[in-house]
Amino acid sequence: MTDDKTLYMVVPCYNEEEVLHETAKRLKEKYISLRQRGLISEESRVVFVNDGSRDKTWSIIQELHTAAPTFFSGINLARNSGHQNAVLAGLTTVKDICSMAITMDADLQDDINAIDAMVEKYHEGNQVVYGVRSARKTDTFFKRFTAEGFYKFMKVMGADVVYNHADFRLMSRRVLQELANYREVNLFLRGLVPLIGFQSCNVYYERAERFAGESKYPLKKMLAFAINGITSFSTKPLKLITSVGFIMSVISIIMIIWALVVKIAGHSEYGWSSTMCAIWFIGGLQLLALGIIGEYIGKIYAEVKQRPRFIVADFINEEK
Ligand code: UDP
Ligand code: MG
């Protein structure tokens, strides 16, 4: 790769036989027009990552490659590893042979026409370009409600993500190299990419309906995904325990004073005051202790992830 125009698209596919031909057709048209306009090189490819599909997805990918090897490539994962891992597998594979990579879902919900703007933004000097949904008209009320709630909840719990941005994004080769240094297993790319830094910008697009087939992200998976995102990026839940423990301890002191006052005034049953004091005191103490342990676990957690502590973007230095 000698230029800065080689675009690799990474498209994760899990049981997508119904949409793959259409996706390939539209991407090919897009590549032809981008090549004609000189925005991307002839070496550019679309890489379909088969994430352990149980249908004909992989044989379709093989056919696409045989019919048009200068457009389509394929990666076959040994088993279903989940969307995030499939995307990472693709990005890791292409990181040394591309100048930029765009990740996109196979189901045509992401607007292929946003690719032009992404590539243009890259040529203007952006290292990361986020595809952001401007509207969710086509989503059902339920999907919209849960998805938008997802972003808000993530923010409240301390995991910073780009609002309404999923995994439709462009990353430069430079950013891909840095991404490879994040070795965590619980992958949440949406949280990770902003952490890497570099100049970035947004490109807005309207999210379409799934072209065919059904969503592989039912509510259950989405919840698991949100919980993974929060617990991978924030120790706020642990800090919440400390706060609750502190509040409980304060309340327990008040309750103990109250129980003693009632006892001294002679209105209490035998054994009531001591029981009340014990329950409140132990409750408060336990939560506080859990919170303190939590703080340390949070630190251990951050250490075991071994995330890079900084990334040098430029080094200007005059050597004698
Ligand atoms: N996908 C994947 N592995 C999985 C689940 C999904 O590679 O285990 C792919 C899927 O083929 C699609 C993308 O991830 O290209 C997004 O999935 P989907 O469209 O079902 O999610 P939704 O858009 O409904 O949130
Ligand atoms: Mg989809």
mmCIF file of C-alpha atoms and ligand atoms in Angstrom:
data_model
loop_
_atom_site.group_PDB
_atom_site.id
_atom_site.type_symbol
_atom_site.label_atom_id
_atom_site.label_comp_id
_atom_site.label_asym_id
_atom_site.label_seq_id
_atom_site.Cartn_x
_atom_site.Cartn_y
_atom_site.Cartn_z
ATOM 1 C CA MET A 1 0.000 0.000 0.000
ATOM 2 C CA THR A 2 1.714 3.154 -1.173
ATOM 3 C CA ASP A 3 -1.040 5.762 -1.253
ATOM 4 C CA ASP A 4 -3.473 7.080 1.324
ATOM 5 C CA LYS A 5 -6.542 6.076 -0.631
ATOM 6 C CA THR A 6 -6.988 2.405 0.063
ATOM 7 C CA LEU A 7 -10.382 1.898 1.695
ATOM 8 C CA TYR A 8 -11.320 -1.382 3.293
ATOM 9 C CA MET A 9 -14.932 -1.839 4.338
ATOM 10 C CA VAL A 10 -15.470 -4.317 7.167
ATOM 11 C CA VAL A 11 -18.933 -5.837 7.132
ATOM 12 C CA PRO A 12 -19.847 -8.346 9.894
ATOM 13 C CA CYS A 13 -22.380 -10.950 8.751
ATOM 14 C CA TYR A 14 -24.326 -13.354 10.914
ATOM 15 C CA ASN A 15 -26.978 -15.338 9.047
ATOM 16 C CA GLU A 16 -27.332 -12.637 6.410
ATOM 17 C CA GLU A 17 -27.969 -14.765 3.274
ATOM 18 C CA GLU A 18 -31.103 -12.775 2.483
ATOM 19 C CA VAL A 19 -29.373 -9.395 2.262
ATOM 20 C CA LEU A 20 -25.839 -10.182 1.182
ATOM 21 C CA HIS A 21 -26.353 -10.038 -2.589
ATOM 22 C CA GLU A 22 -28.085 -6.675 -2.377
ATOM 23 C CA THR A 23 -25.475 -5.263 0.016
ATOM 24 C CA ALA A 24 -22.676 -6.449 -2.268
ATOM 25 C CA LYS A 25 -24.353 -4.969 -5.336
ATOM 26 C CA ARG A 26 -24.805 -1.558 -3.733
ATOM 27 C CA LEU A 27 -21.301 -1.502 -2.283
ATOM 28 C CA LYS A 28 -19.820 -2.400 -5.641
ATOM 29 C CA GLU A 29 -21.646 0.496 -7.301
ATOM 30 C CA LYS A 30 -20.411 2.805 -4.566
ATOM 31 C CA TYR A 31 -16.810 1.590 -5.005
ATOM 32 C CA ILE A 32 -16.964 2.103 -8.757
ATOM 33 C CA SER A 33 -18.125 5.693 -8.331
ATOM 34 C CA LEU A 34 -15.571 6.417 -5.566
ATOM 35 C CA ARG A 35 -12.792 5.010 -7.746
ATOM 36 C CA GLN A 36 -13.891 7.071 -10.734
ATOM 37 C CA ARG A 37 -13.814 10.218 -8.630
ATOM 38 C CA GLY A 38 -10.311 9.368 -7.465
ATOM 39 C CA LEU A 39 -11.308 9.215 -3.788
ATOM 40 C CA ILE A 40 -10.246 5.605 -3.267
ATOM 41 C CA SER A 41 -7.628 3.394 -4.899
ATOM 42 C CA GLU A 42 -8.016 0.288 -7.038
ATOM 43 C CA GLU A 43 -6.654 -1.779 -4.128
ATOM 44 C CA SER A 44 -9.708 -0.939 -2.021
ATOM 45 C CA ARG A 45 -11.861 -3.884 -0.962
ATOM 46 C CA VAL A 46 -15.031 -4.844 0.859
ATOM 47 C CA VAL A 47 -14.309 -7.496 3.486
ATOM 48 C CA PHE A 48 -17.253 -9.562 4.631
ATOM 49 C CA VAL A 49 -16.638 -11.192 8.005
ATOM 50 C CA ASN A 50 -18.685 -14.331 8.433
ATOM 51 C CA ASP A 51 -19.405 -14.596 12.154
ATOM 52 C CA GLY A 52 -20.120 -18.317 12.360
ATOM 53 C CA SER A 53 -23.359 -18.159 10.380
ATOM 54 C CA ARG A 54 -25.511 -21.258 10.176
ATOM 55 C CA ASP A 55 -26.992 -20.399 6.792
ATOM 56 C CA LYS A 56 -25.361 -19.935 3.369
ATOM 57 C CA THR A 57 -23.632 -16.665 4.258
ATOM 58 C CA TRP A 58 -20.077 -18.003 3.859
ATOM 59 C CA SER A 59 -20.668 -19.695 0.521
ATOM 60 C CA ILE A 60 -22.236 -16.469 -0.766
ATOM 61 C CA ILE A 61 -19.143 -14.547 0.365
ATOM 62 C CA GLN A 62 -16.927 -17.074 -1.444
ATOM 63 C CA GLU A 63 -19.007 -16.698 -4.606
ATOM 64 C CA LEU A 64 -18.789 -12.903 -4.412
ATOM 65 C CA HIS A 65 -15.021 -13.104 -4.080
ATOM 66 C CA THR A 66 -14.656 -15.488 -7.025
ATOM 67 C CA ALA A 67 -16.877 -13.347 -9.244
ATOM 68 C CA ALA A 68 -15.252 -10.021 -8.345
ATOM 69 C CA PRO A 69 -11.961 -10.494 -6.504
ATOM 70 C CA THR A 70 -10.991 -6.848 -6.989
ATOM 71 C CA PHE A 71 -14.025 -5.804 -4.968
ATOM 72 C CA PHE A 72 -14.845 -8.488 -2.405
ATOM 73 C CA SER A 73 -12.814 -10.379 0.170
ATOM 74 C CA GLY A 74 -13.927 -12.595 3.019
ATOM 75 C CA ILE A 75 -12.949 -13.639 6.516
ATOM 76 C CA ASN A 76 -14.496 -16.748 8.021
ATOM 77 C CA LEU A 77 -14.546 -16.921 11.810
ATOM 78 C CA ALA A 78 -14.347 -20.371 13.353
ATOM 79 C CA ARG A 79 -17.524 -19.796 15.344
ATOM 80 C CA ASN A 80 -20.024 -17.106 16.266
ATOM 81 C CA SER A 81 -18.072 -14.571 18.321
ATOM 82 C CA GLY A 82 -20.546 -11.706 18.405
ATOM 83 C CA HIS A 83 -20.829 -8.516 16.418
ATOM 84 C CA GLN A 84 -18.115 -6.542 18.255
ATOM 85 C CA ASN A 85 -15.556 -9.323 17.950
ATOM 86 C CA ALA A 86 -16.422 -9.885 14.296
ATOM 87 C CA VAL A 87 -15.805 -6.197 13.610
ATOM 88 C CA LEU A 88 -12.501 -6.327 15.491
ATOM 89 C CA ALA A 89 -11.443 -9.451 13.592
ATOM 90 C CA GLY A 90 -11.986 -7.580 10.331
ATOM 91 C CA LEU A 91 -10.204 -4.438 11.494
ATOM 92 C CA THR A 92 -7.234 -6.384 12.863
ATOM 93 C CA THR A 93 -6.898 -8.272 9.602
ATOM 94 C CA VAL A 94 -6.895 -5.159 7.407
ATOM 95 C CA LYS A 95 -4.996 -2.736 9.651
ATOM 96 C CA ASP A 96 -1.694 -3.127 7.794
ATOM 97 C CA ILE A 97 -3.043 -3.198 4.263
ATOM 98 C CA CYS A 98 -5.455 -0.264 4.256
ATOM 99 C CA SER A 99 -5.152 3.490 4.690
ATOM 100 C CA MET A 100 -8.667 3.735 6.131
ATOM 101 C CA ALA A 101 -11.365 1.285 7.159
ATOM 102 C CA ILE A 102 -15.121 1.737 7.457
ATOM 103 C CA THR A 103 -17.211 -0.675 9.517
ATOM 104 C CA MET A 104 -20.805 -1.116 8.481
ATOM 105 C CA ASP A 105 -23.672 -3.530 9.198
ATOM 106 C CA ALA A 106 -24.617 -5.981 6.484
ATOM 107 C CA ASP A 107 -28.353 -5.284 6.646
ATOM 108 C CA LEU A 108 -28.246 -1.924 4.798
ATOM 109 C CA GLN A 109 -29.537 0.008 7.810
ATOM 110 C CA ASP A 110 -26.465 2.202 7.567
ATOM 111 C CA ASP A 111 -26.650 4.583 4.615
ATOM 112 C CA ILE A 112 -24.134 3.600 1.950
ATOM 113 C CA ASN A 113 -24.302 7.140 0.568
ATOM 114 C CA ALA A 114 -22.713 8.432 3.773
ATOM 115 C CA ILE A 115 -19.485 6.702 2.733
ATOM 116 C CA ASP A 116 -18.622 9.529 0.303
ATOM 117 C CA ALA A 117 -18.789 12.119 3.064
ATOM 118 C CA MET A 118 -16.762 9.887 5.398
ATOM 119 C CA VAL A 119 -13.980 9.456 2.856
ATOM 120 C CA GLU A 120 -13.986 13.193 2.081
ATOM 121 C CA LYS A 121 -13.707 13.992 5.797
ATOM 122 C CA TYR A 122 -10.788 11.573 6.001
ATOM 123 C CA HIS A 123 -9.019 13.364 3.164
ATOM 124 C CA GLU A 124 -9.627 16.645 5.029
ATOM 125 C CA GLY A 125 -7.493 15.263 7.849
ATOM 126 C CA ASN A 126 -9.895 13.483 10.188
ATOM 127 C CA GLN A 127 -8.648 10.208 11.659
ATOM 128 C CA VAL A 128 -12.045 9.062 12.914
ATOM 129 C CA VAL A 129 -15.398 9.819 11.300
ATOM 130 C CA TYR A 130 -18.498 8.787 13.261
ATOM 131 C CA GLY A 131 -21.703 7.984 11.426
ATOM 132 C CA VAL A 132 -24.479 9.505 13.531
ATOM 133 C CA ARG A 133 -28.184 8.819 13.032
ATOM 134 C CA SER A 134 -30.079 12.010 12.420
ATOM 135 C CA ALA A 135 -33.480 10.336 12.577
ATOM 136 C CA ARG A 136 -35.009 7.091 13.686
ATOM 137 C CA LYS A 137 -38.223 7.382 11.755
ATOM 138 C CA THR A 138 -38.132 3.830 10.509
ATOM 139 C CA ASP A 139 -37.445 2.182 13.860
ATOM 140 C CA THR A 140 -40.422 0.966 15.832
ATOM 141 C CA PHE A 141 -41.331 3.063 18.882
ATOM 142 C CA PHE A 142 -40.020 0.290 21.104
ATOM 143 C CA LYS A 143 -36.644 0.047 19.356
ATOM 144 C CA ARG A 144 -36.268 3.823 19.340
ATOM 145 C CA PHE A 145 -37.209 4.125 22.990
ATOM 146 C CA THR A 146 -34.856 1.372 24.134
ATOM 147 C CA ALA A 147 -32.013 2.502 21.869
ATOM 148 C CA GLU A 148 -32.179 6.176 22.888
ATOM 149 C CA GLY A 149 -32.594 5.156 26.511
ATOM 150 C CA PHE A 150 -29.435 3.103 26.024
ATOM 151 C CA TYR A 151 -27.325 6.153 25.120
ATOM 152 C CA LYS A 152 -28.758 8.253 27.960
ATOM 153 C CA PHE A 153 -28.288 5.478 30.514
ATOM 154 C CA MET A 154 -24.710 4.934 29.356
ATOM 155 C CA LYS A 155 -23.966 8.608 29.896
ATOM 156 C CA VAL A 156 -25.538 8.671 33.382
ATOM 157 C CA MET A 157 -23.499 5.624 34.354
ATOM 158 C CA GLY A 158 -20.296 7.299 33.259
ATOM 159 C CA ALA A 159 -19.499 5.594 29.949
ATOM 160 C CA ASP A 160 -18.959 8.284 27.340
ATOM 161 C CA VAL A 161 -20.302 7.346 23.920
ATOM 162 C CA VAL A 162 -21.165 9.435 20.869
ATOM 163 C CA TYR A 163 -24.946 9.931 21.031
ATOM 164 C CA ASN A 164 -26.853 7.932 18.423
ATOM 165 C CA HIS A 165 -23.688 6.540 16.902
ATOM 166 C CA ALA A 166 -23.530 2.779 16.468
ATOM 167 C CA ASP A 167 -20.653 1.065 14.712
ATOM 168 C CA PHE A 168 -20.815 2.809 11.360
ATOM 169 C CA ARG A 169 -17.524 4.679 11.380
ATOM 170 C CA LEU A 170 -14.337 5.358 9.494
ATOM 171 C CA MET A 171 -10.972 4.909 11.161
ATOM 172 C CA SER A 172 -7.584 5.714 9.693
ATOM 173 C CA ARG A 173 -4.758 3.203 9.587
ATOM 174 C CA ARG A 174 -3.092 5.167 12.368
ATOM 175 C CA VAL A 175 -6.106 4.753 14.663
ATOM 176 C CA LEU A 176 -6.352 1.038 13.815
ATOM 177 C CA GLN A 177 -2.733 0.576 14.861
ATOM 178 C CA GLU A 178 -3.509 2.189 18.209
ATOM 179 C CA LEU A 179 -6.734 0.215 18.626
ATOM 180 C CA ALA A 180 -4.648 -2.947 18.416
ATOM 181 C CA ASN A 181 -2.953 -1.901 21.679
ATOM 182 C CA TYR A 182 -6.225 -2.148 23.595
ATOM 183 C CA ARG A 183 -6.185 -5.747 24.677
ATOM 184 C CA GLU A 184 -9.452 -6.015 26.560
ATOM 185 C CA VAL A 185 -11.661 -9.008 26.014
ATOM 186 C CA ASN A 186 -15.009 -7.384 26.881
ATOM 187 C CA LEU A 187 -15.100 -5.341 23.735
ATOM 188 C CA PHE A 188 -17.211 -2.199 23.456
ATOM 189 C CA LEU A 189 -15.887 -0.365 20.417
ATOM 190 C CA ARG A 190 -18.233 2.582 20.795
ATOM 191 C CA GLY A 191 -16.608 3.462 24.081
ATOM 192 C CA LEU A 192 -13.092 2.550 23.037
ATOM 193 C CA VAL A 193 -12.684 4.553 19.834
ATOM 194 C CA PRO A 194 -13.348 7.963 21.479
ATOM 195 C CA LEU A 195 -10.720 7.040 24.103
ATOM 196 C CA ILE A 196 -8.058 6.725 21.397
ATOM 197 C CA GLY A 197 -8.440 10.379 20.477
ATOM 198 C CA PHE A 198 -7.144 12.106 17.308
ATOM 199 C CA GLN A 199 -9.081 14.550 15.171
ATOM 200 C CA SER A 200 -12.598 13.300 14.578
ATOM 201 C CA CYS A 201 -15.923 14.506 13.235
ATOM 202 C CA ASN A 202 -19.473 13.330 12.624
ATOM 203 C CA VAL A 203 -21.340 12.526 9.455
ATOM 204 C CA TYR A 204 -25.135 12.448 9.755
ATOM 205 C CA TYR A 205 -27.349 9.922 8.025
ATOM 206 C CA GLU A 206 -30.849 8.548 8.234
ATOM 207 C CA ARG A 207 -31.088 5.019 9.507
ATOM 208 C CA ALA A 208 -33.086 2.838 7.169
ATOM 209 C CA GLU A 209 -35.103 -0.245 7.896
ATOM 210 C CA ARG A 210 -33.398 -3.621 7.797
ATOM 211 C CA PHE A 211 -33.422 -4.681 4.122
ATOM 212 C CA ALA A 212 -34.402 -8.299 4.852
ATOM 213 C CA GLY A 213 -34.115 -10.881 7.589
ATOM 214 C CA GLU A 214 -34.519 -10.087 11.253
ATOM 215 C CA SER A 215 -32.522 -8.270 13.898
ATOM 216 C CA LYS A 216 -29.817 -10.266 15.626
ATOM 217 C CA TYR A 217 -30.010 -7.830 18.526
ATOM 218 C CA PRO A 218 -33.162 -8.608 20.465
ATOM 219 C CA LEU A 219 -33.822 -6.722 23.718
ATOM 220 C CA LYS A 220 -32.037 -9.357 25.775
ATOM 221 C CA LYS A 221 -28.807 -9.008 23.797
ATOM 222 C CA MET A 222 -29.147 -5.228 23.812
ATOM 223 C CA LEU A 223 -29.421 -5.155 27.608
ATOM 224 C CA ALA A 224 -26.414 -7.439 27.939
ATOM 225 C CA PHE A 225 -24.562 -5.116 25.548
ATOM 226 C CA ALA A 226 -25.467 -2.031 27.621
ATOM 227 C CA ILE A 227 -24.380 -3.696 30.855
ATOM 228 C CA ASN A 228 -21.126 -4.755 29.221
ATOM 229 C CA GLY A 229 -20.591 -1.195 27.990
ATOM 230 C CA ILE A 230 -21.163 0.298 31.425
ATOM 231 C CA THR A 231 -19.095 -2.220 33.346
ATOM 232 C CA SER A 232 -16.266 -2.031 30.800
ATOM 233 C CA PHE A 233 -15.999 1.736 30.899
ATOM 234 C CA SER A 234 -17.077 2.927 34.272
ATOM 235 C CA THR A 235 -16.718 2.056 37.917
ATOM 236 C CA LYS A 236 -19.637 4.321 38.742
ATOM 237 C CA PRO A 237 -21.850 1.399 39.879
ATOM 238 C CA LEU A 238 -19.182 0.544 42.472
ATOM 239 C CA LYS A 239 -19.022 4.165 43.587
ATOM 240 C CA LEU A 240 -22.809 4.154 43.972
ATOM 241 C CA ILE A 241 -22.469 1.433 46.613
ATOM 242 C CA THR A 242 -20.062 3.619 48.567
ATOM 243 C CA SER A 243 -22.515 6.528 48.437
ATOM 244 C CA VAL A 244 -25.443 4.363 49.538
ATOM 245 C CA GLY A 245 -23.298 2.895 52.332
ATOM 246 C CA PHE A 246 -22.404 6.368 53.514
ATOM 247 C CA ILE A 247 -26.024 7.515 53.504
ATOM 248 C CA MET A 248 -27.058 4.330 55.343
ATOM 249 C CA SER A 249 -24.385 4.937 57.985
ATOM 250 C CA VAL A 250 -25.662 8.465 58.605
ATOM 251 C CA ILE A 251 -29.242 7.194 58.834
ATOM 252 C CA SER A 252 -28.108 4.458 61.194
ATOM 253 C CA ILE A 253 -26.619 7.003 63.603
ATOM 254 C CA ILE A 254 -29.910 8.916 63.575
ATOM 255 C CA MET A 255 -31.858 5.679 64.134
ATOM 256 C CA ILE A 256 -29.578 4.641 66.999
ATOM 257 C CA ILE A 257 -30.072 8.009 68.718
ATOM 258 C CA TRP A 258 -33.828 7.673 68.195
ATOM 259 C CA ALA A 259 -33.886 4.122 69.581
ATOM 260 C CA LEU A 260 -31.955 5.267 72.648
ATOM 261 C CA VAL A 261 -34.277 8.232 73.202
ATOM 262 C CA VAL A 262 -37.315 5.930 73.025
ATOM 263 C CA LYS A 263 -35.648 3.532 75.472
ATOM 264 C CA ILE A 264 -34.707 6.268 77.943
ATOM 265 C CA ALA A 265 -38.245 7.665 77.743
ATOM 266 C CA GLY A 266 -39.339 4.147 78.748
ATOM 267 C CA HIS A 267 -41.648 3.507 75.783
ATOM 268 C CA SER A 268 -39.766 0.578 74.270
ATOM 269 C CA GLU A 269 -40.318 -3.154 74.491
ATOM 270 C CA TYR A 270 -37.523 -5.203 76.010
ATOM 271 C CA GLY A 271 -34.841 -5.931 73.385
ATOM 272 C CA TRP A 272 -36.272 -3.554 70.775
ATOM 273 C CA SER A 273 -33.606 -0.845 71.047
ATOM 274 C CA SER A 274 -30.642 -3.191 70.852
ATOM 275 C CA THR A 275 -32.148 -5.002 67.848
ATOM 276 C CA MET A 276 -32.859 -1.727 66.044
ATOM 277 C CA CYS A 277 -29.372 -0.400 66.701
ATOM 278 C CA ALA A 278 -27.750 -3.612 65.516
ATOM 279 C CA ILE A 279 -29.760 -3.831 62.271
ATOM 280 C CA TRP A 280 -29.062 -0.250 61.216
ATOM 281 C CA PHE A 281 -25.473 -0.158 62.340
ATOM 282 C CA ILE A 282 -24.499 -3.463 60.712
ATOM 283 C CA GLY A 283 -26.428 -2.596 57.530
ATOM 284 C CA GLY A 284 -24.660 0.726 57.126
ATOM 285 C CA LEU A 285 -21.280 -0.706 57.975
ATOM 286 C CA GLN A 286 -21.608 -3.594 55.541
ATOM 287 C CA LEU A 287 -22.550 -1.388 52.610
ATOM 288 C CA LEU A 288 -19.746 1.009 53.368
ATOM 289 C CA ALA A 289 -17.267 -1.854 53.580
ATOM 290 C CA LEU A 290 -18.544 -3.281 50.296
ATOM 291 C CA GLY A 291 -18.135 0.125 48.720
ATOM 292 C CA ILE A 292 -14.533 0.392 49.877
ATOM 293 C CA ILE A 293 -13.776 -3.093 48.546
ATOM 294 C CA GLY A 294 -15.514 -2.003 45.350
ATOM 295 C CA GLU A 295 -13.187 0.968 44.982
ATOM 296 C CA TYR A 296 -10.200 -1.360 45.084
ATOM 297 C CA ILE A 297 -11.786 -3.835 42.704
ATOM 298 C CA GLY A 298 -12.377 -0.894 40.369
ATOM 299 C CA LYS A 299 -8.671 -0.120 40.491
ATOM 300 C CA ILE A 300 -7.678 -3.758 39.909
ATOM 301 C CA TYR A 301 -10.096 -3.824 37.001
ATOM 302 C CA ALA A 302 -8.507 -0.775 35.428
ATOM 303 C CA GLU A 303 -5.037 -2.285 35.924
ATOM 304 C CA VAL A 304 -5.766 -5.689 34.403
ATOM 305 C CA LYS A 305 -7.113 -4.062 31.264
ATOM 306 C CA GLN A 306 -3.658 -2.605 30.627
ATOM 307 C CA ARG A 307 -5.002 0.124 28.433
ATOM 308 C CA PRO A 308 -2.422 2.451 26.904
ATOM 309 C CA ARG A 309 -2.022 5.422 29.237
ATOM 310 C CA PHE A 310 -1.342 7.854 26.430
ATOM 311 C CA ILE A 311 -0.931 7.942 22.688
ATOM 312 C CA VAL A 312 1.573 10.304 21.103
ATOM 313 C CA ALA A 313 0.069 11.863 17.993
ATOM 314 C CA ASP A 314 3.100 13.923 16.912
ATOM 315 C CA PHE A 315 6.656 14.463 18.089
ATOM 316 C CA ILE A 316 8.424 17.560 16.807
ATOM 317 C CA ASN A 317 12.085 17.509 17.563
ATOM 318 C CA GLU A 318 15.140 18.888 15.888
ATOM 319 C CA GLU A 319 18.056 16.499 16.056
ATOM 320 C CA LYS A 320 21.597 17.765 15.676
HETATM 321 N N1 UDP B 1 -23.886 -9.641 13.707
HETATM 322 C C1 UDP B 1 -22.744 -10.421 13.854
HETATM 323 N N2 UDP B 1 -22.692 -11.350 14.855
HETATM 324 C C2 UDP B 1 -23.708 -11.510 15.772
HETATM 325 C C3 UDP B 1 -24.857 -10.678 15.638
HETATM 326 C C4 UDP B 1 -24.903 -9.751 14.599
HETATM 327 O O1 UDP B 1 -21.803 -10.308 13.072
HETATM 328 O O2 UDP B 1 -23.596 -12.363 16.647
HETATM 329 C C5 UDP B 1 -23.942 -8.631 12.615
HETATM 330 C C6 UDP B 1 -25.174 -8.694 11.744
HETATM 331 O O3 UDP B 1 -25.005 -9.601 10.681
HETATM 332 C C7 UDP B 1 -25.282 -7.260 11.253
HETATM 333 C C8 UDP B 1 -24.741 -6.451 12.408
HETATM 334 O O4 UDP B 1 -23.984 -7.360 13.202
HETATM 335 O O5 UDP B 1 -24.466 -7.019 10.116
HETATM 336 C C9 UDP B 1 -25.823 -5.798 13.239
HETATM 337 O O6 UDP B 1 -26.793 -6.738 13.649
HETATM 338 P P1 UDP B 1 -28.358 -6.461 13.542
HETATM 339 O O7 UDP B 1 -28.658 -5.722 12.293
HETATM 340 O O8 UDP B 1 -29.076 -7.738 13.729
HETATM 341 O O9 UDP B 1 -28.616 -5.505 14.804
HETATM 342 P P2 UDP B 1 -29.636 -4.255 14.898
HETATM 343 O O10 UDP B 1 -29.348 -3.378 13.716
HETATM 344 O O11 UDP B 1 -30.994 -4.808 14.874
HETATM 345 O O12 UDP B 1 -29.295 -3.583 16.208
HETATM 346 MG MG MG B 2 -29.432 -3.952 11.859
#
